[in-house]
Coordinates of C-alpha atoms in Angstrom, one line a residue:
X20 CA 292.4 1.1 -166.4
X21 CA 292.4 -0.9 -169.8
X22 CA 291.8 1.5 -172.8
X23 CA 288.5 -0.4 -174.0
X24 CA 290.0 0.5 -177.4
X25 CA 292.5 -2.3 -177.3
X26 CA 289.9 -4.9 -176.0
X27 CA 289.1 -7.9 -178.3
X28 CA 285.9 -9.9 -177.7
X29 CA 285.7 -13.4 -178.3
X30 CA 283.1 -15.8 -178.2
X31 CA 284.1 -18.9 -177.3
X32 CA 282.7 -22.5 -176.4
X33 CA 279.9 -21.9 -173.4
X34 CA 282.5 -25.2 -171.7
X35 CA 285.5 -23.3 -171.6
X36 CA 286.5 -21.8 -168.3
X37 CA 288.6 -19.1 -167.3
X38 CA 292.3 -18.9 -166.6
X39 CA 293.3 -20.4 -163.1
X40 CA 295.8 -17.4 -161.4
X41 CA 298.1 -20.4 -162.1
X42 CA 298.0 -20.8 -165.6
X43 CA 299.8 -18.6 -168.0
X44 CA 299.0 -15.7 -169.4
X45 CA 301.5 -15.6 -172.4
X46 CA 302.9 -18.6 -174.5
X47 CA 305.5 -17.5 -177.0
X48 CA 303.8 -14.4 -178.8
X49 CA 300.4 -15.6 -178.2
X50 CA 298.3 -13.9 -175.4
X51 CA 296.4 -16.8 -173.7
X52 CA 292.6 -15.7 -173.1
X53 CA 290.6 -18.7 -171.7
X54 CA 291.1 -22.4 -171.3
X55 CA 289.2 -24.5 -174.0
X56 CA 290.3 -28.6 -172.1
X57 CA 292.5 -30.8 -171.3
X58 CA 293.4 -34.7 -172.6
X59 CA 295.8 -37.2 -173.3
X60 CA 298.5 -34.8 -174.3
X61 CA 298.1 -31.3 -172.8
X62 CA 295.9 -28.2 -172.3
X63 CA 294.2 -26.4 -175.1
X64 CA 293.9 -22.4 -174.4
X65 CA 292.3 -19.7 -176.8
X66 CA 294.1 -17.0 -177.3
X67 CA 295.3 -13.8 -179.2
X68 CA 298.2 -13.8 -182.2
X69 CA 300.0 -10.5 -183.0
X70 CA 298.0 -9.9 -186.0
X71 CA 294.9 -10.0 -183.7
X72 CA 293.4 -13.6 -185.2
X73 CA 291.9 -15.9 -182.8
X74 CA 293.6 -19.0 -182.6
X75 CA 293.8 -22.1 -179.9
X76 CA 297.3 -22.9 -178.1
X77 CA 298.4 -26.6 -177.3
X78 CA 300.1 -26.8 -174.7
X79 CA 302.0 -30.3 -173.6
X80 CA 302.1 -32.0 -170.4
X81 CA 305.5 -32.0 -168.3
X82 CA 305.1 -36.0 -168.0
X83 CA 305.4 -36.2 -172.0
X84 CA 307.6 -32.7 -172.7
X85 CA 310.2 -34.9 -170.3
X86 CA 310.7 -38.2 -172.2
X87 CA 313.3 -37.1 -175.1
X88 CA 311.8 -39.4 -177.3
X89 CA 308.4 -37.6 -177.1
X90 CA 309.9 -34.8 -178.4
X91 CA 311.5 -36.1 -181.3
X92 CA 308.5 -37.5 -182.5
X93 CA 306.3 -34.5 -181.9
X94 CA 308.9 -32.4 -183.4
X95 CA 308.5 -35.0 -186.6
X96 CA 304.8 -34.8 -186.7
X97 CA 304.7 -31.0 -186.5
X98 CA 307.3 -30.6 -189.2
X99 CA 305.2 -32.8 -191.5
X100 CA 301.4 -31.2 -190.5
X101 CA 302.9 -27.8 -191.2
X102 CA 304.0 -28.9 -195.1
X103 CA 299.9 -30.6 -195.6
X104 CA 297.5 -27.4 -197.5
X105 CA 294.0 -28.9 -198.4
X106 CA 290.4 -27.3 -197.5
X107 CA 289.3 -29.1 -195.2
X108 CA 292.4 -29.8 -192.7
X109 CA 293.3 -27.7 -189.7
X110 CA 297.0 -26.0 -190.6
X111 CA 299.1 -25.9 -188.3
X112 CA 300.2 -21.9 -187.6
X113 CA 303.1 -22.1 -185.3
X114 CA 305.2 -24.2 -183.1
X115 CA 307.9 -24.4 -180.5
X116 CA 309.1 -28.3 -180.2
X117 CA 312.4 -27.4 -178.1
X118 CA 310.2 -25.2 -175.2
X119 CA 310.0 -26.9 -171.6
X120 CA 306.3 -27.7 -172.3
X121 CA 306.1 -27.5 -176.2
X122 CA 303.6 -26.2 -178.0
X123 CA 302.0 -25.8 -181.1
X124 CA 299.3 -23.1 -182.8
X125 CA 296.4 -23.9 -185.1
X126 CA 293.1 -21.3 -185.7
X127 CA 289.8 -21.9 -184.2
X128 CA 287.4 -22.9 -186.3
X129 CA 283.6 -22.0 -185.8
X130 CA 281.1 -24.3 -185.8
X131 CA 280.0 -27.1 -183.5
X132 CA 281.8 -31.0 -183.7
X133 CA 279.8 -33.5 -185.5
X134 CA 279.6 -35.5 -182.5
X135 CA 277.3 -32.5 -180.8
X136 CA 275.4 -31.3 -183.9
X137 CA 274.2 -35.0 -184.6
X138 CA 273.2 -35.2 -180.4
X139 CA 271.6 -32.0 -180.8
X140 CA 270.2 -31.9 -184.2
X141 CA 269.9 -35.5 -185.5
X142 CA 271.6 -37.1 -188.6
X143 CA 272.6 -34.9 -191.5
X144 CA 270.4 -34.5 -194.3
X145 CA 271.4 -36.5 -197.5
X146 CA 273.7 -33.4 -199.2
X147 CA 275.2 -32.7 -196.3
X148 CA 276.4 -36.2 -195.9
X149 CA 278.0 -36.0 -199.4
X150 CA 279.9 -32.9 -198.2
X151 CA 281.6 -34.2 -195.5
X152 CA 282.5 -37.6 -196.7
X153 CA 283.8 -35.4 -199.7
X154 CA 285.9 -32.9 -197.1
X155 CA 286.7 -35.9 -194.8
X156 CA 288.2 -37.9 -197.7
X157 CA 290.0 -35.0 -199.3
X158 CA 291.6 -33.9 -195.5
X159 CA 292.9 -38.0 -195.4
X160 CA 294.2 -38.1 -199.0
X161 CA 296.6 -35.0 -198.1
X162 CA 297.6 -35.9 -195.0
X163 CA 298.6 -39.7 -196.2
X164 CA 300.3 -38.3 -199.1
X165 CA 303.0 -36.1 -196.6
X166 CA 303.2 -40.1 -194.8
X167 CA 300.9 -38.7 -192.0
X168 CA 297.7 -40.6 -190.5
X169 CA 295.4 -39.4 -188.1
X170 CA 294.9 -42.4 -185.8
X171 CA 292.0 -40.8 -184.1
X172 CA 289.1 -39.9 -186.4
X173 CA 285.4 -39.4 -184.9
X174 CA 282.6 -37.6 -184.6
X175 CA 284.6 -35.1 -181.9
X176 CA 287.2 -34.2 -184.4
X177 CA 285.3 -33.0 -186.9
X178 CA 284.0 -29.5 -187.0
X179 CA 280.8 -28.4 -188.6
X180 CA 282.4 -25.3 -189.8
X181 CA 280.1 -22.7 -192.2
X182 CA 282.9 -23.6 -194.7
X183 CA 282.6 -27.1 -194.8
X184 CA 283.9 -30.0 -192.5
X185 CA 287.1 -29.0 -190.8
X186 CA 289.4 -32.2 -189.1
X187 CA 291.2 -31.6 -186.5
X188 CA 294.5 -33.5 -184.6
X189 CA 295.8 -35.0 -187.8
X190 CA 298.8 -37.2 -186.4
X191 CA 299.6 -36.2 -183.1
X192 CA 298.6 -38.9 -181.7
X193 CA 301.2 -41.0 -183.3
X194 CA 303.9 -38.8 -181.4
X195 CA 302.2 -40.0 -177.7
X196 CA 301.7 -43.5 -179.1
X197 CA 304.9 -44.5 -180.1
X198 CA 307.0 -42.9 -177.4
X199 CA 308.4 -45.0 -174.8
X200 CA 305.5 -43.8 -172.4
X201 CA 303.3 -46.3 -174.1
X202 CA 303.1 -49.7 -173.2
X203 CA 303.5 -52.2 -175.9
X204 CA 300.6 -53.7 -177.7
X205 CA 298.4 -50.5 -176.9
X206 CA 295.7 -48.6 -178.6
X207 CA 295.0 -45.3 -179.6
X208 CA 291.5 -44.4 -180.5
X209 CA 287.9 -44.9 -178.9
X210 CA 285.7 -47.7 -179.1
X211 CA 283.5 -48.1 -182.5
X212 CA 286.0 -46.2 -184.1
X213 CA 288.7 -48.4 -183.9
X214 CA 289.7 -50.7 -187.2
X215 CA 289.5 -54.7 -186.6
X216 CA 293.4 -54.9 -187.3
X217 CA 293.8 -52.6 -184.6
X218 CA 292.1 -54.4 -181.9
X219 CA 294.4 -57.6 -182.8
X220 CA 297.0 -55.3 -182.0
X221 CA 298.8 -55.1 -186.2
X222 CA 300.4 -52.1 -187.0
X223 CA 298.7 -49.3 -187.2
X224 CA 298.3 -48.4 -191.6
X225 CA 296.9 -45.7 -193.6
X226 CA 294.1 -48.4 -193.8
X227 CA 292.7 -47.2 -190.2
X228 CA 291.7 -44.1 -191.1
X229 CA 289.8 -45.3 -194.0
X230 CA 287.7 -47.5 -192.0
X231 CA 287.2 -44.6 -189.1
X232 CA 286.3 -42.6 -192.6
X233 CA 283.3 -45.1 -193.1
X234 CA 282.6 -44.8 -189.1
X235 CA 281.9 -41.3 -189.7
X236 CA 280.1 -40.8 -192.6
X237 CA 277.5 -43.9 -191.3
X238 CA 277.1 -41.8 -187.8
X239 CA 276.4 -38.7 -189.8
X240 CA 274.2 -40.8 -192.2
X241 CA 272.4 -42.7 -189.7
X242 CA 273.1 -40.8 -186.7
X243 CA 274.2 -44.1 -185.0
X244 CA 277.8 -45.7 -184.4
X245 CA 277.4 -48.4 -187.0
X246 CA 278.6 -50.9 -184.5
X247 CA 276.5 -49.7 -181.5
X248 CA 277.3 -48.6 -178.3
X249 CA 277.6 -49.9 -174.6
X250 CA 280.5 -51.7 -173.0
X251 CA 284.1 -51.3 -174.4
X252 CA 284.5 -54.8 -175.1
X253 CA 280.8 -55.2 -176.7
X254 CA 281.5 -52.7 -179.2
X255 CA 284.9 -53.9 -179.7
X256 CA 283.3 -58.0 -180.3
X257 CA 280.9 -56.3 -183.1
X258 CA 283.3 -54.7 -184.9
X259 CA 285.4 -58.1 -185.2
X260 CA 282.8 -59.9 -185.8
X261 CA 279.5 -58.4 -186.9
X262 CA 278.3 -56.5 -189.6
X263 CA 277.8 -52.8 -189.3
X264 CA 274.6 -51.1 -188.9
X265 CA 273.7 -49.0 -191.9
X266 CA 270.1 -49.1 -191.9
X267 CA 268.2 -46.0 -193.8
X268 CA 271.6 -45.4 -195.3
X269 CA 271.5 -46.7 -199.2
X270 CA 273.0 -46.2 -202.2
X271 CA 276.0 -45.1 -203.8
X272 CA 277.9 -44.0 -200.9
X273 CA 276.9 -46.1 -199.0
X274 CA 277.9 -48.9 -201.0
X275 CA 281.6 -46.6 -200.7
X276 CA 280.7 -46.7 -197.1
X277 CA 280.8 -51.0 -196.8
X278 CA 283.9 -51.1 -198.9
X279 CA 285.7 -49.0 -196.4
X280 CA 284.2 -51.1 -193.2
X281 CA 285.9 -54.3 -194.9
X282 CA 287.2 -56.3 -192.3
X283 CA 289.6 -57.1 -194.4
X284 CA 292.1 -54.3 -194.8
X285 CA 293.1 -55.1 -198.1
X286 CA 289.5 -55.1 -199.3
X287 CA 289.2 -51.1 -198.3
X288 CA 290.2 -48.4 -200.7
X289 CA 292.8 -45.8 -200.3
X290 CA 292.0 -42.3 -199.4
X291 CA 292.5 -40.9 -202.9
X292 CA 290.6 -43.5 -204.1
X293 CA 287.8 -42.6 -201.7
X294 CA 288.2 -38.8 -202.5
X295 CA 288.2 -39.6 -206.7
X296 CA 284.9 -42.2 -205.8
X297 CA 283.3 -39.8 -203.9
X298 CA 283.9 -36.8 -205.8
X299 CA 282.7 -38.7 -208.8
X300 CA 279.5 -39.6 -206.9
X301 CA 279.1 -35.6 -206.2
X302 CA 279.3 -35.2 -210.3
X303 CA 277.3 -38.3 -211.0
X304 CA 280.2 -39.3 -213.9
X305 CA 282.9 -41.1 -214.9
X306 CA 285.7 -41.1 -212.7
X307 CA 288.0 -41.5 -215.7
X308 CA 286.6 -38.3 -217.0
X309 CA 287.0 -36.7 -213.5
X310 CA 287.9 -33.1 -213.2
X311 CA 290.4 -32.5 -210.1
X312 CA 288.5 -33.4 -206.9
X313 CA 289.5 -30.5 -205.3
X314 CA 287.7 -28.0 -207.6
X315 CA 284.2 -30.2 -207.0
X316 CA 285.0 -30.3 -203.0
X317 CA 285.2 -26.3 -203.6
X318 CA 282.0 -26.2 -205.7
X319 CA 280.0 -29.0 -203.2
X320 CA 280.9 -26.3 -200.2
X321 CA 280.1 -23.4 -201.9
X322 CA 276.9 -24.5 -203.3
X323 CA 275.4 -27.2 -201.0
X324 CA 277.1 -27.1 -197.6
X325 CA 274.4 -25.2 -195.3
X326 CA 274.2 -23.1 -192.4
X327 CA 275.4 -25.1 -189.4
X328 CA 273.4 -24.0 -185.8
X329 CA 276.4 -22.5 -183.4
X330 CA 277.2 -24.2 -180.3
X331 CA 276.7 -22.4 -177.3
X332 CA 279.3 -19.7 -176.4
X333 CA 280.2 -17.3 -174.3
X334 CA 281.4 -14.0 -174.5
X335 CA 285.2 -13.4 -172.9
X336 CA 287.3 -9.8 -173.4
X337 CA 290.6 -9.8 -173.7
X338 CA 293.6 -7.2 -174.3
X339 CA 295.8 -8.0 -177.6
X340 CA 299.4 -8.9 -177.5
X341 CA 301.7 -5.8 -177.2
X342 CA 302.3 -5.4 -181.0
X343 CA 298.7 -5.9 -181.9
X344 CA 298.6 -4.7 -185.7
X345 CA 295.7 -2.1 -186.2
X346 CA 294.7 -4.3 -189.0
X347 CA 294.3 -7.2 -186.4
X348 CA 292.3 -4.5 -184.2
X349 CA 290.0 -3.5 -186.6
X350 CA 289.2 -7.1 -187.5
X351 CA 287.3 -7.5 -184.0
X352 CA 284.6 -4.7 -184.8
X353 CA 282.0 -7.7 -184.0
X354 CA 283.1 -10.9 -181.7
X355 CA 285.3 -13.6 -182.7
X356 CA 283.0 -16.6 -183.2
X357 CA 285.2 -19.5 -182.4
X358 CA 284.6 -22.7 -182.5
X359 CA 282.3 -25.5 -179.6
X360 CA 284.9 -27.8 -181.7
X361 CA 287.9 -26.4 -180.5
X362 CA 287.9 -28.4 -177.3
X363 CA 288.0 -31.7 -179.7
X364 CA 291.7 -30.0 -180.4
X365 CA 292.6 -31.8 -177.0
X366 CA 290.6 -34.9 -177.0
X367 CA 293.4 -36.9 -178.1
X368 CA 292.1 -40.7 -176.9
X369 CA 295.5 -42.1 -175.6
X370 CA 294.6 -45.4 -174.8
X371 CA 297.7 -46.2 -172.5
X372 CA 298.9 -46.2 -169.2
X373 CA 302.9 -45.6 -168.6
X374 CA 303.7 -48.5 -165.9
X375 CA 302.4 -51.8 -164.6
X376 CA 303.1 -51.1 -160.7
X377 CA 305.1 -48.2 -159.1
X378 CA 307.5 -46.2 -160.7
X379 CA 309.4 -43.2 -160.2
X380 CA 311.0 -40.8 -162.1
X381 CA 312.6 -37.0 -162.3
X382 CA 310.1 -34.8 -163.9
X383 CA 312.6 -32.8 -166.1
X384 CA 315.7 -34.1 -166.6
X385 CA 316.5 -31.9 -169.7
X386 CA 317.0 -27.7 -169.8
X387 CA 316.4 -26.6 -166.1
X388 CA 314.7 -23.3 -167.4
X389 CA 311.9 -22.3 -169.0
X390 CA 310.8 -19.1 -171.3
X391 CA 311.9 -15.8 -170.0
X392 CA 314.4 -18.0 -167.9
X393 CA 311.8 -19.8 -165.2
X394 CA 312.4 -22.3 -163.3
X395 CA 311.3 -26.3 -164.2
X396 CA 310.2 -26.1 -160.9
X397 CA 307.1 -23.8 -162.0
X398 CA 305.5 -27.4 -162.7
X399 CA 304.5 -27.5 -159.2
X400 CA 303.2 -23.9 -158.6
X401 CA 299.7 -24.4 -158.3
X402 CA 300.0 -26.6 -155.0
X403 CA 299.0 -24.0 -152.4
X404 CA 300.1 -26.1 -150.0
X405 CA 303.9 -25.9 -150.0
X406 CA 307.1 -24.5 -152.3
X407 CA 308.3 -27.5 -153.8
X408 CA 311.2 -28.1 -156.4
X409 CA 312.0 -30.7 -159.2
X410 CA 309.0 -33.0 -158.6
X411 CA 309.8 -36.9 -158.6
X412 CA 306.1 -38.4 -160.6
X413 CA 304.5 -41.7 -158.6
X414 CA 302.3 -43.8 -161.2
X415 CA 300.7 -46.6 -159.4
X416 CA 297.3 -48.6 -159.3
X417 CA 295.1 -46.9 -157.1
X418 CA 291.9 -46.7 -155.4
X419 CA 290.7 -43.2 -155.4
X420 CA 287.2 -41.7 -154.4
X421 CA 285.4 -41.6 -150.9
X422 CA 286.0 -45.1 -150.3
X423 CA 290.0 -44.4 -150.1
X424 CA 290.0 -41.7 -148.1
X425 CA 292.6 -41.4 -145.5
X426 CA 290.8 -42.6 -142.2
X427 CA 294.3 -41.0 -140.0
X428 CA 292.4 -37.7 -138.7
X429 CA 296.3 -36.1 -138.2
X430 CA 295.7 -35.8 -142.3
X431 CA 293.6 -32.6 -143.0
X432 CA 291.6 -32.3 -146.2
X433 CA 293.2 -29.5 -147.8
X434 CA 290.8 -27.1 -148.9
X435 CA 289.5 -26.5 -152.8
X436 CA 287.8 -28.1 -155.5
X437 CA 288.6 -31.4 -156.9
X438 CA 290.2 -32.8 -153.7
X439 CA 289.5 -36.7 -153.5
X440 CA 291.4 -39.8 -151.7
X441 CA 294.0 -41.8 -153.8
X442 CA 294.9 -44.9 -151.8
X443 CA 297.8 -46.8 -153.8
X444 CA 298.2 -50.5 -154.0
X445 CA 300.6 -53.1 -154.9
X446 CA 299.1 -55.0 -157.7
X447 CA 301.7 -57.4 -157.3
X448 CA 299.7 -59.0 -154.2
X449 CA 300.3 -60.2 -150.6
X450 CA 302.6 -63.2 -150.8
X451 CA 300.6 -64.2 -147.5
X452 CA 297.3 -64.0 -149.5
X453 CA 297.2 -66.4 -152.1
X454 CA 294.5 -67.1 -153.9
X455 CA 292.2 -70.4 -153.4
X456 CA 291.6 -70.3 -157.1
X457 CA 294.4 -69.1 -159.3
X458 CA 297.3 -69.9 -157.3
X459 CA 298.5 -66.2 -157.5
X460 CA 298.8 -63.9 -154.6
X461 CA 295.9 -61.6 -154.2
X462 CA 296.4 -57.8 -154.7
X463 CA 297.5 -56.1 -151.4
X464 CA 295.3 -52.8 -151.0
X465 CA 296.8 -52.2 -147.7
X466 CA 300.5 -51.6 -148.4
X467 CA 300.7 -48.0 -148.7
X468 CA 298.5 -45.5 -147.0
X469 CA 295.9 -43.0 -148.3
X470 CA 296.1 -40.1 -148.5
X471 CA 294.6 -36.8 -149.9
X472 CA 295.0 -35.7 -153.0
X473 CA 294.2 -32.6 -155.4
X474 CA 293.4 -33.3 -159.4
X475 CA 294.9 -30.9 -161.2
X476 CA 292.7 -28.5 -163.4
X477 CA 294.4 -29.6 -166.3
X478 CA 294.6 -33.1 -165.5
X479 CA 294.7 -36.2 -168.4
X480 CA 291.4 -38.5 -167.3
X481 CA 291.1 -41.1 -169.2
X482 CA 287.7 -43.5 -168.8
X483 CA 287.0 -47.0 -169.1
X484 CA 283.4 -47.7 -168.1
X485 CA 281.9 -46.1 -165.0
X486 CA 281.8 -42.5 -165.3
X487 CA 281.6 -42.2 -169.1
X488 CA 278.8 -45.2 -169.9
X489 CA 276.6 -42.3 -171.5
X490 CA 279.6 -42.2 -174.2
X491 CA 280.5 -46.1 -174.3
X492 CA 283.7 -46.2 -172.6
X493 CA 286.5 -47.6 -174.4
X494 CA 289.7 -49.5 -173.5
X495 CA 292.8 -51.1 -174.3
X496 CA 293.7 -54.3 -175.1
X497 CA 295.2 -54.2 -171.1
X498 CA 291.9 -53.1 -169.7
X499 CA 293.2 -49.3 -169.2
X500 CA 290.8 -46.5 -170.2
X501 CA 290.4 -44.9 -173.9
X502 CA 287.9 -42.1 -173.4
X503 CA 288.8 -38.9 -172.5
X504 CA 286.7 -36.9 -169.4
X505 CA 287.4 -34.2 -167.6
X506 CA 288.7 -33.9 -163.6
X507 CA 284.8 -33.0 -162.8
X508 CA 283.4 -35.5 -164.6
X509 CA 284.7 -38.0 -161.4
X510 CA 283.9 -35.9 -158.9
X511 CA 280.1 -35.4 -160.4
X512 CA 280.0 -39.4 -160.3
X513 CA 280.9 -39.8 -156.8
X514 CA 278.6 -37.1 -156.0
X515 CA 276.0 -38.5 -157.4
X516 CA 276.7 -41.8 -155.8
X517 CA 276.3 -40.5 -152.2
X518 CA 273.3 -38.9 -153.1
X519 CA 271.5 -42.2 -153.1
X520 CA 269.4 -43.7 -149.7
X521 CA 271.9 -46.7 -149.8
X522 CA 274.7 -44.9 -150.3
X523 CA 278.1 -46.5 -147.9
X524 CA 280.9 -43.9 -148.9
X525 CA 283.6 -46.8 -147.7
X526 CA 282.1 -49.1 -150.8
X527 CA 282.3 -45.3 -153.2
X528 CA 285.6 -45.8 -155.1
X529 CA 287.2 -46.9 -158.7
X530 CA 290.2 -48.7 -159.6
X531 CA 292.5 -46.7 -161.7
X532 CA 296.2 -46.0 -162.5
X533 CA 297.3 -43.0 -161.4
X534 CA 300.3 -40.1 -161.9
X535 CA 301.0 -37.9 -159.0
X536 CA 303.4 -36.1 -157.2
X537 CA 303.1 -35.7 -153.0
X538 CA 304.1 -32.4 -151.6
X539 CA 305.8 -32.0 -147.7
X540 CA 302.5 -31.9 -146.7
X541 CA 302.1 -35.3 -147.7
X542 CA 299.0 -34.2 -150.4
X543 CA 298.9 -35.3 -153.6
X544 CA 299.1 -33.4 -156.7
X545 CA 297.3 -36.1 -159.7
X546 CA 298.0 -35.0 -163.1
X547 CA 296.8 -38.2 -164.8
X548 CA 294.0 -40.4 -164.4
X549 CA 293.3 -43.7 -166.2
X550 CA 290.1 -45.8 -165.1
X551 CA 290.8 -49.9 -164.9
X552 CA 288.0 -51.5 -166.0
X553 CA 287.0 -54.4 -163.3
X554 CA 283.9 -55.9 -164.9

């Protein structure tokens, strides 16, 4: 029986879900206590330090921990994050980059994201504005001046904390982008929030964040995207083309705010500059006679930042790490508020898919063990189905849903949640069926055969359009999903789709390019889904 005298209480995000009996329960010193999501690069769990603090635990996928170059570049990134201070960016607490999965540490921050305080609450009143375009700025100008840039700012990484804004995921998506698991002329980010530059495919620069800066502060102004929402390639057309939508937003900063939505990236100012502009906007002076923005960032928080509503939580117990400091003990007299926002920790929008066609490849081709000496193999633990070894991953176009079910009734639908059928296709088409228009042989959905398949709990889903058009979808320039969803976000669709009168479950089904492993059961195990958009 647990001595309750060694139990911490945490109260975390009401959308975090307890440990499957196949996750673990330990990563490097940290005891793991619930799991917070899951996106484009891993699984985000809340856990326990030594010293008792609460803190959230990235974890990274076996696809990326795999490619060499991966590491490298995350390695990188962490080693610069760790150097960056400033008040209102999320520190990185500790690391392993050389670890089968790597991982890295960072607290969690109370508070709700900006993205669900504006659904919930509405647009930020005028002071608060200034505040987080203030924090916001100041978080850019330190991470650009270590030569990192976020590549992903938005409403989702941004927490509401009672301390001021807190931005979270400052460069890691760099290290997934420019890996060799990208394809060429990708994007990373999410529709509306995406620079023009960037959707013709330049270089990503310092320049981007800037212009996701003005993004922000124009939501939270406004409590609209400034270029609107609806289909990926809509948004993307007005913010190539059109003006932004700052209506009810005026003067000074907003003015700030048009300079950084230049379509022209010259015509945008730096992130110091925006930090010395803003901060001299705050003081209602001279920014030649400017006293260090950092001081008036401290006295804006303390004095006009107000009390932010909580997100729902939930209350979860846990026992401390062996080594658990009395100090750290004593700290959890009352619950560990943690932060709705911490799940924004994950939602890293990688806007890529790994291969046009089929491809395989070893799953781990580096150290064959992992901490405490396990095996690689552990990757594949959670099929019940069968012991399996060194999985080979399959990414391949795919149908998946009701209408690819296997039809062969010698294949059993295994049991458990989030079981769906994945039908693989060759999308480079039936030389027999050519097209009466193009010329080009039509796609050949009849190659392979369905089969079942389990998503994993911790699976990378990635939306285009169809079961994320509440959010606006986003895409690449290839078509291939930006947004990130969870594995029960397509299962509620489908659901819901064969709920209707009319509903043909043979006509139930979404295009999308899929990584899986199949066990000697011949089931499925998908640990990645991206959503093709087929307007």
């Amino acid at each position: 029986m647990t001595d309750q005298s060694t139990v911490l209480q945490l109260r975390l995000p009401a959308t975090a879900t307890e440990l499957s009996p196949n996750a673990p329960r330990s990563i490097g010193p940290y005891r793991l206590v619930a799991r917070l999501g899951a996106g484009g690069m891993g699984v985000v769990y809340a856990g326990i330090a030594p010293n008792g603090g609460a803190v959230a635990i990235k974890t990274v996928h076996a696809e990326l921990a795999a490619n060499p170059e991966f590491r490298a570049r995350f390695a990188r990134e962490v080693d610069l994050l760790r150097r960056v201070g400033g008040t209102c960016v999320v520190p990185v607490l500790d690391a392993d980059v050389r670890a089968l999965r790597p991982w890295l540490v960072t607290p969690l921050i109370q508070g709700p994201t900006l993205a669900d305080h504006v659904r919930w609450e509405g647009p930020l009143d005028p002071s608060t504005v200034n505040g987080l375009a203030l924090g916001v700025a100041e978080a850019l100008s330190r991470i650009h001046e270590h030569g990192v840039a976020h590549r992903d700012l938005k409403p989702a990484n941004v927490i509401l904390s009672s301390d001021g804004p807190r931005v979270l995921d400052f460069g890691i998506a760099r290290a997934v982008d420019e890996t060799a698991l990208t394809r060429t002329g990708s994007l990373v980010g999410t529709a509306g929030w995406i620079s023009p530059q960037h959707y013709r495919g330049l270089p990503p620069t310092y320049t981007d964040d800037v212009f996701a800066w003005g993004c922000l502060v124009a939501f939270a102004a406004t409590g609209r995207p400034p270029f609107g929402t609806g289909a990926p390639d809509a948004v993307a057309f007005r913010v190539l083309r059109e003006e932004p939508d700052l209506a009810g937003f005026d003067g000074p900063l907003a003015d700030v705010v048009r300079r950084a939505l230049s379509k022209d990236a010259d015509g945008r100012p730096t992130a110091a500059e925006l930090l010395t502009t803003v901060a001299g906007l705050q003081m209602g002076c001279d920014t030649d006679v400017l006293e260090q923005p950092t001081e008036i960032l401290t006295r804006v928080i303390g004095n006009q930042w107000p009390l932010i509503s909580d997100a729902p939580t939930r209350l979860y117990e846990a026992v401390p790490p062996s080594g658990t400091t009395a100090r750290g003990r004593a700290r959890s007299g009352r619950p560990l508020a943690l932060a709705a926002g911490a799940i924004a920790l994950l939602v890293l929008v990688v806007s890529t898919a790994w291969w046009l066609g089929t491809e395989r490849r070893a799953a781990l081709d580096g150290d064959p063990t992992g901490p405490e000496g396990q095996s690689g193999t552990q990757v594949e633990e959670d099929m019940p189905e069968s012991e399996v070894g060194n999985p080979e991953y399959i990414v391949a176009q795919a149908r998946i849903g009701p209408g690819a079910e296997p039809l062969d009734i010698s294949r059993i639908r295994p049991e458990g949640g989030f079981v769906i059928g994945l039908h693989p296709y060759d999308p480079e088409g039936d030389p027999d069926n050519i097209d009466p228009i193009s010329g080009e042989p039509g796609v050949d959905l009849y190659e392979f055969d369905p089969l079942w398949a389990r998503i994993t709990d911790d699976a990378e889903v990635l939306c285009a359009w169809v079961f994320c058009q509440d959010t606006a979808g986003g895409l690449d320039p290839h078509g291939f999903g930006t947004t990130p969803a969870k594995p029960e976000d397509i299962m509620s669709h489908f659901e819901e789709q064969l709920s209707r009168d009319d509903a043909d479950p043979r006509n139930i089904w979404l295009v999308a390019e899929v990584t899986y492993t199949v066990n000697v059961n011949g089931v499925g195990r998908i640990t990645r889904i991206v959503e093709m958009f087929t307007p």
